[in-house]
Amino acid sequence: MNAITKLEVTLNNFYVETLHDLVRQFNELVPEHAPYKYSTQDVLELLILKEYVNGEINTTRP
């Protein structure tokens, strides 16, 4: 069974500023008329998924 895991992270100011920068960059890619924007949680989840997929690809390559 798949379970949803709650992840709590404590970040120092450098990482908070970097994360806000990433969110801003992601949102610059969204058209102005779009009804949504990326949240900090969205960006974190995308980055975690990217790392997971990259790890899976690296472990399955000969």
PDB file of C-alpha atoms in Angstrom:
ATOM      1  CA  MET A   1       0.000   0.000   0.000  1.00  0.00           C
ATOM      2  CA  ASN A   2       1.261   3.471  -0.861  1.00  0.00           C
ATOM      3  CA  ALA A   3       1.243   5.909   2.019  1.00  0.00           C
ATOM      4  CA  ILE A   4       1.549   9.653   1.909  1.00  0.00           C
ATOM      5  CA  THR A   5       4.474  10.826   3.975  1.00  0.00           C
ATOM      6  CA  LYS A   6       4.542  14.256   5.517  1.00  0.00           C
ATOM      7  CA  LEU A   7       7.926  15.903   5.153  1.00  0.00           C
ATOM      8  CA  GLU A   8       8.851  18.823   7.357  1.00  0.00           C
ATOM      9  CA  VAL A   9      12.001  20.725   6.531  1.00  0.00           C
ATOM     10  CA  THR A  10      13.802  23.445   8.422  1.00  0.00           C
ATOM     11  CA  LEU A  11      15.795  25.714   6.127  1.00  0.00           C
ATOM     12  CA  ASN A  12      18.280  28.444   6.846  1.00  0.00           C
ATOM     13  CA  ASN A  13      17.943  31.851   5.154  1.00  0.00           C
ATOM     14  CA  PHE A  14      20.196  30.941   2.222  1.00  0.00           C
ATOM     15  CA  TYR A  15      18.029  27.967   1.286  1.00  0.00           C
ATOM     16  CA  VAL A  16      14.813  29.924   1.806  1.00  0.00           C
ATOM     17  CA  GLU A  17      16.035  32.650  -0.537  1.00  0.00           C
ATOM     18  CA  THR A  18      17.192  30.057  -3.074  1.00  0.00           C
ATOM     19  CA  LEU A  19      13.843  28.268  -2.899  1.00  0.00           C
ATOM     20  CA  HIS A  20      11.951  31.548  -3.375  1.00  0.00           C
ATOM     21  CA  ASP A  21      14.184  32.240  -6.370  1.00  0.00           C
ATOM     22  CA  LEU A  22      13.332  28.838  -7.851  1.00  0.00           C
ATOM     23  CA  VAL A  23       9.610  29.421  -7.310  1.00  0.00           C
ATOM     24  CA  ARG A  24       9.913  32.780  -9.049  1.00  0.00           C
ATOM     25  CA  GLN A  25      11.740  31.148 -11.991  1.00  0.00           C
ATOM     26  CA  PHE A  26       9.105  28.410 -12.287  1.00  0.00           C
ATOM     27  CA  ASN A  27       6.333  31.022 -12.225  1.00  0.00           C
ATOM     28  CA  GLU A  28       8.021  33.056 -14.956  1.00  0.00           C
ATOM     29  CA  LEU A  29       7.363  30.053 -17.232  1.00  0.00           C
ATOM     30  CA  VAL A  30       3.619  30.155 -16.535  1.00  0.00           C
ATOM     31  CA  PRO A  31       1.660  32.324 -19.000  1.00  0.00           C
ATOM     32  CA  GLU A  32       0.191  35.471 -17.445  1.00  0.00           C
ATOM     33  CA  HIS A  33      -3.398  34.448 -18.227  1.00  0.00           C
ATOM     34  CA  ALA A  34      -2.985  31.011 -16.610  1.00  0.00           C
ATOM     35  CA  PRO A  35      -5.265  30.420 -13.608  1.00  0.00           C
ATOM     36  CA  TYR A  36      -2.461  29.003 -11.478  1.00  0.00           C
ATOM     37  CA  LYS A  37       1.029  29.656 -10.147  1.00  0.00           C
ATOM     38  CA  TYR A  38       3.549  27.292  -8.605  1.00  0.00           C
ATOM     39  CA  SER A  39       3.737  27.249  -4.816  1.00  0.00           C
ATOM     40  CA  THR A  40       6.824  26.511  -2.770  1.00  0.00           C
ATOM     41  CA  GLN A  41       5.437  23.042  -2.038  1.00  0.00           C
ATOM     42  CA  ASP A  42       4.881  22.422  -5.770  1.00  0.00           C
ATOM     43  CA  VAL A  43       8.498  23.282  -6.553  1.00  0.00           C
ATOM     44  CA  LEU A  44       9.843  21.142  -3.706  1.00  0.00           C
ATOM     45  CA  GLU A  45       7.766  18.180  -4.855  1.00  0.00           C
ATOM     46  CA  LEU A  46       8.946  18.607  -8.457  1.00  0.00           C
ATOM     47  CA  LEU A  47      12.574  18.729  -7.342  1.00  0.00           C
ATOM     48  CA  ILE A  48      12.142  15.619  -5.184  1.00  0.00           C
ATOM     49  CA  LEU A  49      10.496  13.772  -8.077  1.00  0.00           C
ATOM     50  CA  LYS A  50      13.271  14.841 -10.426  1.00  0.00           C
ATOM     51  CA  GLU A  51      15.931  13.491  -8.068  1.00  0.00           C
ATOM     52  CA  TYR A  52      13.998  10.254  -7.601  1.00  0.00           C
ATOM     53  CA  VAL A  53      13.601   9.723 -11.343  1.00  0.00           C
ATOM     54  CA  ASN A  54      17.254  10.557 -11.987  1.00  0.00           C
ATOM     55  CA  GLY A  55      18.265   8.076  -9.302  1.00  0.00           C
ATOM     56  CA  GLU A  56      16.059   5.382 -10.812  1.00  0.00           C
ATOM     57  CA  ILE A  57      17.499   6.009 -14.285  1.00  0.00           C
ATOM     58  CA  ASN A  58      21.060   5.830 -12.979  1.00  0.00           C
ATOM     59  CA  THR A  59      20.430   2.556 -11.152  1.00  0.00           C
ATOM     60  CA  THR A  60      18.776   0.864 -14.139  1.00  0.00           C
ATOM     61  CA  ARG A  61      21.390   1.746 -16.751  1.00  0.00           C
ATOM     62  CA  PRO A  62      23.999  -0.944 -17.409  1.00  0.00           C
TER      63      PRO A  62
END
